[in-house]
Structure formats: structure tokens, C-alpha cells
Amino acid sequence: MKILIVGTGYVGTTTGLIFSEMGHQVTGLDLDDKKIKALKAGKLHFYEPGLEELLSKHVQAETIKFTKKAKKAIKENDVIFICVGTPQGTDGRADMTYVRSVAKSIGKYMNQYKVIVTKSTVPVGTADLVTQWIKESQDEPLPFDVVSNPEFLREGTALHDALNPDRIIIGTTSEAAGNVMRELYQNFSCPIIETNPKASEMIKYAANSFPGYENFLY
């Protein structure tokens, strides 16, 4: 598949490289010029064991590329992962500024059916908000689906965690999007738990707050 990763931080870069390793064609999109230049040169802007070697491998193989050109990247890719930051605001709530900005860009530039996947840690109900923001930004009503697919990476073991997940959570009510996500993860042998977006978003918060608790939800 042709996959766009929006946000090349810790989660985005790791996610993109794992999909490259699984045989997909990946594009990383970021507005930070220094990050893009470093990644194009095969250099990480953070440290994670084993990840820079994987980056160098796939940059050389041209199975992953990096860009600042949002319009072109959104048009050319079928699955779009939102991996931007959601920092805590002064009121303690997640700041959704970056997620909203990405959603609006997707709505503005999309040219055909897309599956949009939230990978960032986001409040319950974010999939509905992303859907709303995309629709508000569309010049014409093109079809799309929004999926919640949270990450469960630990610093220091992110590469191992991403290659060997103990479960994959897919939150969607769309059969078409579910088929795309199952195909995307077909090379993984762990259980795939399919639920609705709100439950998927809640599982992520449960995992962050009480490690191991989410295993009792199903």
C-alpha cells in the first residue's frame, strides 16, 4: 500500500519504518525542515536502539521518503496516519491544534477515497472530530473513513514492540476501512481486536494509565 505518515516524531518515524519493513511504500510528511533533511540523510533526530539502522536501510532502498509538500503527499497516498503531537494544554486537556490542522489539510487536498488513521494519543471522540474537520474543509464531498489505531510503544524497546506487538487495535465501523487495515497488518501474527473508534481510543487511555488493564476489555 501507499502510506502517508503525518508527523515524523517518535511515533510517526517508528510507525513508518515498520510499514516499510512490511513491504509498503511510505512517505513521511513534516513541516520541520531540519527533521526532513536529517531523515532524508538517514539520520534520526531522536535516539531509539536499532531504528537509525532501519532508517538508513529503507532510505537507501527508497521504500521510505520524506517531504514537506502536504498537497502532493495527501493526493498520492491511500492511507494517511496522523502521528502529530497532542501536548497537554494549560487546562490539562490534550491540545488538538496539530490534529485539527492535519485533518483540515486532508479535507482540502484529498482527491479520492482515503482511510485516515489516528495513531496519536487522543481523547475519546477524536475520530468523530477528525471526521467533522475533514468534511468542513472539503470543496466537494469525497468519501473517506476515519480509523482509530493506537500505538503501544515503549521508549528503548520501540522497534521490538512495533515488530512484535502483543495486540493490534482497529477501531472503525466501516467494512471498507476494516478491510484496508486488516490487509495492512496481514503480516503480523498477534491478535487483531476490532471495535468501534471510541472503544479503541479508550483502550489507549486504559493502557497508558493501567498497563495490562486493556487485556481484560475483551
Tab-separated table of N, CA, C and O in Angstrom, residues 5-74:
chain	number	residue	atom	x	y	z
A	5	ILE	N	2.589	9.084	6.446
A	5	ILE	CA	2.713	9.297	7.885
A	5	ILE	C	2.857	10.793	8.111
A	5	ILE	O	3.840	11.406	7.691
A	6	VAL	N	1.881	11.413	8.765
A	6	VAL	CA	1.939	12.848	9.030
A	6	VAL	C	2.467	13.067	10.442
A	6	VAL	O	1.821	12.701	11.422
A	7	GLY	N	3.672	13.635	10.508
A	7	GLY	CA	4.355	13.809	11.784
A	7	GLY	C	5.484	12.806	11.888
A	7	GLY	O	5.232	11.605	11.987
A	8	THR	N	6.730	13.289	11.846
A	8	THR	CA	7.878	12.377	11.850
A	8	THR	C	8.609	12.405	13.182
A	8	THR	O	9.835	12.406	13.232
A	9	GLY	N	7.835	12.442	14.249
A	9	GLY	CA	8.424	12.338	15.585
A	9	GLY	C	8.643	10.883	15.947
A	9	GLY	O	8.772	10.009	15.085
A	10	TYR	N	8.666	10.608	17.238
A	10	TYR	CA	8.960	9.271	17.753
A	10	TYR	C	7.982	8.230	17.211
A	10	TYR	O	8.391	7.199	16.649
A	11	VAL	N	6.694	8.490	17.339
A	11	VAL	CA	5.672	7.533	16.898
A	11	VAL	C	5.615	7.452	15.380
A	11	VAL	O	5.595	6.363	14.795
A	12	GLY	N	5.608	8.603	14.715
A	12	GLY	CA	5.475	8.619	13.272
A	12	GLY	C	6.625	7.940	12.549
A	12	GLY	O	6.409	7.138	11.632
A	13	THR	N	7.846	8.250	12.954
A	13	THR	CA	9.011	7.658	12.290
A	13	THR	C	9.062	6.155	12.521
A	13	THR	O	9.307	5.378	11.588
A	14	THR	N	8.822	5.722	13.744
A	14	THR	CA	8.822	4.292	14.045
A	14	THR	C	7.744	3.578	13.249
A	14	THR	O	7.993	2.532	12.628
A	15	THR	N	6.536	4.136	13.240
A	15	THR	CA	5.421	3.533	12.504
A	15	THR	C	5.743	3.427	11.012
A	15	THR	O	5.522	2.385	10.384
A	16	GLY	N	6.272	4.494	10.440
A	16	GLY	CA	6.594	4.491	9.021
A	16	GLY	C	7.629	3.452	8.654
A	16	GLY	O	7.501	2.750	7.645
A	17	LEU	N	8.649	3.321	9.486
A	17	LEU	CA	9.712	2.355	9.200
A	17	LEU	C	9.220	0.917	9.324
A	17	LEU	O	9.651	0.042	8.561
A	18	ILE	N	8.329	0.666	10.250
A	18	ILE	CA	7.787	-0.693	10.388
A	18	ILE	C	6.971	-1.060	9.156
A	18	ILE	O	7.077	-2.182	8.629
A	19	PHE	N	6.173	-0.121	8.642
A	19	PHE	CA	5.406	-0.405	7.436
A	19	PHE	C	6.320	-0.579	6.226
A	19	PHE	O	6.041	-1.388	5.340
A	20	SER	N	7.418	0.166	6.168
A	20	SER	CA	8.407	-0.048	5.105
A	20	SER	C	8.978	-1.455	5.194
A	20	SER	O	9.136	-2.151	4.189
A	21	GLU	N	9.266	-1.877	6.414
A	21	GLU	CA	9.821	-3.211	6.638
A	21	GLU	C	8.814	-4.291	6.246
A	21	GLU	O	9.205	-5.395	5.833
A	22	MET	N	7.529	-3.992	6.342
A	22	MET	CA	6.485	-4.940	5.981
A	22	MET	C	6.189	-4.949	4.478
A	22	MET	O	5.324	-5.672	4.013
A	23	GLY	N	6.912	-4.108	3.707
A	23	GLY	CA	6.769	-4.135	2.256
A	23	GLY	C	5.919	-3.039	1.651
A	23	GLY	O	5.636	-3.061	0.452
A	24	HIS	N	5.490	-2.072	2.463
A	24	HIS	CA	4.674	-0.972	1.954
A	24	HIS	C	5.551	0.198	1.504
A	24	HIS	O	6.704	0.316	1.918
A	25	GLN	N	4.998	1.062	0.665
A	25	GLN	CA	5.691	2.278	0.232
A	25	GLN	C	5.234	3.420	1.129
A	25	GLN	O	4.043	3.734	1.185
A	26	VAL	N	6.188	4.048	1.821
A	26	VAL	CA	5.854	5.011	2.867
A	26	VAL	C	6.408	6.398	2.546
A	26	VAL	O	7.530	6.530	2.052
A	27	THR	N	5.605	7.413	2.851
A	27	THR	CA	6.041	8.804	2.783
A	27	THR	C	5.850	9.434	4.155
A	27	THR	O	4.781	9.315	4.752
A	28	GLY	N	6.880	10.098	4.644
A	28	GLY	CA	6.789	10.831	5.902
A	28	GLY	C	6.636	12.314	5.615
A	28	GLY	O	7.419	12.891	4.852
A	29	LEU	N	5.616	12.940	6.187
A	29	LEU	CA	5.336	14.362	5.960
A	29	LEU	C	5.540	15.147	7.243
A	29	LEU	O	5.016	14.775	8.300
A	30	ASP	N	6.309	16.225	7.156
A	30	ASP	CA	6.536	17.083	8.313
A	30	ASP	C	6.850	18.479	7.809
A	30	ASP	O	7.399	18.635	6.709
A	31	LEU	N	6.530	19.497	8.602
A	31	LEU	CA	6.823	20.880	8.213
A	31	LEU	C	8.167	21.350	8.749
A	31	LEU	O	8.619	22.448	8.403
A	32	ASP	N	8.799	20.542	9.592
A	32	ASP	CA	10.091	20.894	10.180
A	32	ASP	C	11.204	20.560	9.194
A	32	ASP	O	11.517	19.394	8.960
A	33	ASP	N	11.824	21.590	8.628
A	33	ASP	CA	12.835	21.397	7.596
A	33	ASP	C	14.043	20.621	8.105
A	33	ASP	O	14.594	19.766	7.401
A	34	LYS	N	14.454	20.884	9.350
A	34	LYS	CA	15.628	20.200	9.911
A	34	LYS	C	15.367	18.705	10.058
A	34	LYS	O	16.237	17.881	9.768
A	35	LYS	N	14.174	18.341	10.503
A	35	LYS	CA	13.822	16.925	10.637
A	35	LYS	C	13.838	16.232	9.276
A	35	LYS	O	14.385	15.136	9.131
A	36	ILE	N	13.235	16.872	8.287
A	36	ILE	CA	13.146	16.269	6.958
A	36	ILE	C	14.534	16.071	6.359
A	36	ILE	O	14.837	15.008	5.795
A	37	LYS	N	15.390	17.066	6.473
A	37	LYS	CA	16.747	16.952	5.938
A	37	LYS	C	17.515	15.823	6.612
A	37	LYS	O	18.231	15.056	5.956
A	38	ALA	N	17.373	15.722	7.934
A	38	ALA	CA	18.072	14.667	8.671
A	38	ALA	C	17.567	13.291	8.256
A	38	ALA	O	18.363	12.376	7.993
A	39	LEU	N	16.266	13.125	8.178
A	39	LEU	CA	15.680	11.838	7.826
A	39	LEU	C	16.050	11.425	6.403
A	39	LEU	O	16.331	10.257	6.138
A	40	LYS	N	16.058	12.377	5.483
A	40	LYS	CA	16.465	12.083	4.115
A	40	LYS	C	17.908	11.586	4.055
A	40	LYS	O	18.275	10.799	3.171
A	41	ALA	N	18.727	12.067	4.995
A	41	ALA	CA	20.130	11.652	5.065
A	41	ALA	C	20.318	10.367	5.869
A	41	ALA	O	21.444	9.915	6.082
A	42	GLY	N	19.194	9.785	6.328
A	42	GLY	CA	19.273	8.546	7.104
A	42	GLY	C	19.650	8.746	8.551
A	42	GLY	O	20.128	7.818	9.212
A	43	LYS	N	19.399	9.957	9.083
A	43	LYS	CA	19.765	10.280	10.459
A	43	LYS	C	18.515	10.576	11.284
A	43	LYS	O	17.671	11.383	10.885
A	44	LEU	N	18.414	9.942	12.438
A	44	LEU	CA	17.299	10.203	13.344
A	44	LEU	C	17.536	11.482	14.126
A	44	LEU	O	18.671	11.818	14.444
A	45	HIS	N	16.456	12.174	14.470
A	45	HIS	CA	16.546	13.366	15.307
A	45	HIS	C	16.217	13.027	16.761
A	45	HIS	O	16.017	13.918	17.589
A	46	PHE	N	16.150	11.748	17.078
A	46	PHE	CA	15.994	11.261	18.457
A	46	PHE	C	16.699	9.915	18.509
A	46	PHE	O	17.066	9.343	17.478
A	47	TYR	N	16.893	9.395	19.714
A	47	TYR	CA	17.600	8.119	19.826
A	47	TYR	C	16.634	6.998	20.186
A	47	TYR	O	15.825	7.116	21.101
A	48	GLU	N	16.723	5.920	19.442
A	48	GLU	CA	15.972	4.701	19.728
A	48	GLU	C	16.779	3.536	19.169
A	48	GLU	O	17.087	3.495	17.975
A	49	PRO	N	17.182	2.587	20.027
A	49	PRO	CA	18.054	1.487	19.584
A	49	PRO	C	17.540	0.764	18.341
A	49	PRO	O	16.385	0.359	18.287
A	50	GLY	N	18.404	0.640	17.338
A	50	GLY	CA	18.098	-0.122	16.140
A	50	GLY	C	17.335	0.628	15.071
A	50	GLY	O	17.257	0.179	13.917
A	51	LEU	N	16.787	1.777	15.417
A	51	LEU	CA	15.900	2.470	14.477
A	51	LEU	C	16.670	3.204	13.371
A	51	LEU	O	16.226	3.240	12.232
A	52	GLU	N	17.818	3.774	13.709
A	52	GLU	CA	18.573	4.501	12.695
A	52	GLU	C	19.096	3.563	11.609
A	52	GLU	O	19.123	3.932	10.424
A	53	GLU	N	19.475	2.355	11.997
A	53	GLU	CA	19.916	1.367	11.018
A	53	GLU	C	18.776	1.011	10.059
A	53	GLU	O	18.981	0.859	8.847
A	54	LEU	N	17.572	0.883	10.609
A	54	LEU	CA	16.402	0.578	9.782
A	54	LEU	C	16.081	1.757	8.862
A	54	LEU	O	15.724	1.565	7.695
A	55	LEU	N	16.231	2.967	9.381
A	55	LEU	CA	16.006	4.163	8.580
A	55	LEU	C	16.972	4.202	7.401
A	55	LEU	O	16.561	4.422	6.244
A	56	SER	N	18.245	4.001	7.670
A	56	SER	CA	19.261	4.016	6.617
A	56	SER	C	18.956	2.972	5.541
A	56	SER	O	19.054	3.246	4.339
A	57	LYS	N	18.549	1.790	5.989
A	57	LYS	CA	18.220	0.699	5.060
A	57	LYS	C	17.108	1.095	4.094
A	57	LYS	O	17.225	0.908	2.876
A	58	HIS	N	16.030	1.672	4.621
A	58	HIS	CA	14.869	1.950	3.776
A	58	HIS	C	15.005	3.255	2.996
A	58	HIS	O	14.397	3.394	1.926
A	59	VAL	N	15.801	4.200	3.487
A	59	VAL	CA	16.100	5.392	2.693
A	59	VAL	C	16.901	4.979	1.457
A	59	VAL	O	16.619	5.406	0.339
A	60	GLN	N	17.876	4.118	1.658
A	60	GLN	CA	18.697	3.648	0.539
A	60	GLN	C	17.871	2.814	-0.441
A	60	GLN	O	18.066	2.888	-1.661
A	61	ALA	N	16.946	2.021	0.085
A	61	ALA	CA	16.091	1.182	-0.771
A	61	ALA	C	14.959	1.975	-1.414
A	61	ALA	O	14.235	1.451	-2.267
A	62	GLU	N	14.802	3.238	-0.974
A	62	GLU	CA	13.742	4.126	-1.473
A	62	GLU	C	12.347	3.579	-1.199
A	62	GLU	O	11.395	3.841	-1.949
A	63	THR	N	12.214	2.820	-0.123
A	63	THR	CA	10.896	2.350	0.310
A	63	THR	C	10.274	3.318	1.314
A	63	THR	O	9.126	3.142	1.710
A	64	ILE	N	11.045	4.313	1.732
A	64	ILE	CA	10.508	5.401	2.541
A	64	ILE	C	11.132	6.702	2.048
A	64	ILE	O	12.314	6.740	1.693
A	65	LYS	N	10.315	7.732	1.963
A	65	LYS	CA	10.806	9.049	1.572
A	65	LYS	C	10.162	10.089	2.483
A	65	LYS	O	9.172	9.800	3.177
A	66	PHE	N	10.723	11.277	2.472
A	66	PHE	CA	10.253	12.329	3.375
A	66	PHE	C	10.053	13.631	2.598
A	66	PHE	O	10.791	13.943	1.669
A	67	THR	N	9.020	14.392	2.998
A	67	THR	CA	8.668	15.593	2.261
A	67	THR	C	8.002	16.628	3.164
A	67	THR	O	7.508	16.299	4.247
A	68	LYS	N	7.996	17.879	2.687
A	68	LYS	CA	7.249	18.962	3.330
A	68	LYS	C	6.022	19.337	2.503
A	68	LYS	O	5.254	20.211	2.912
A	69	LYS	N	5.841	18.699	1.352
A	69	LYS	CA	4.779	19.075	0.424
A	69	LYS	C	3.484	18.318	0.739
A	69	LYS	O	3.261	17.201	0.266
A	70	ALA	N	2.630	18.955	1.541
A	70	ALA	CA	1.409	18.301	2.025
A	70	ALA	C	0.438	17.961	0.910
A	70	ALA	O	-0.110	16.855	0.867
A	71	LYS	N	0.204	18.897	0.005
A	71	LYS	CA	-0.795	18.682	-1.048
A	71	LYS	C	-0.465	17.446	-1.880
A	71	LYS	O	-1.314	16.572	-2.086
A	72	LYS	N	0.753	17.354	-2.358
A	72	LYS	CA	1.183	16.236	-3.195
A	72	LYS	C	1.124	14.922	-2.411
A	72	LYS	O	0.657	13.900	-2.918
A	73	ALA	N	1.592	14.957	-1.170
A	73	ALA	CA	1.634	13.741	-0.354
A	73	ALA	C	0.239	13.202	-0.069
A	73	ALA	O	-0.005	11.995	-0.125
A	74	ILE	N	-0.692	14.083	0.252
A	74	ILE	CA	-2.065	13.659	0.552
A	74	ILE	C	-2.735	13.078	-0.682
A	74	ILE	O	-3.421	12.054	-0.609
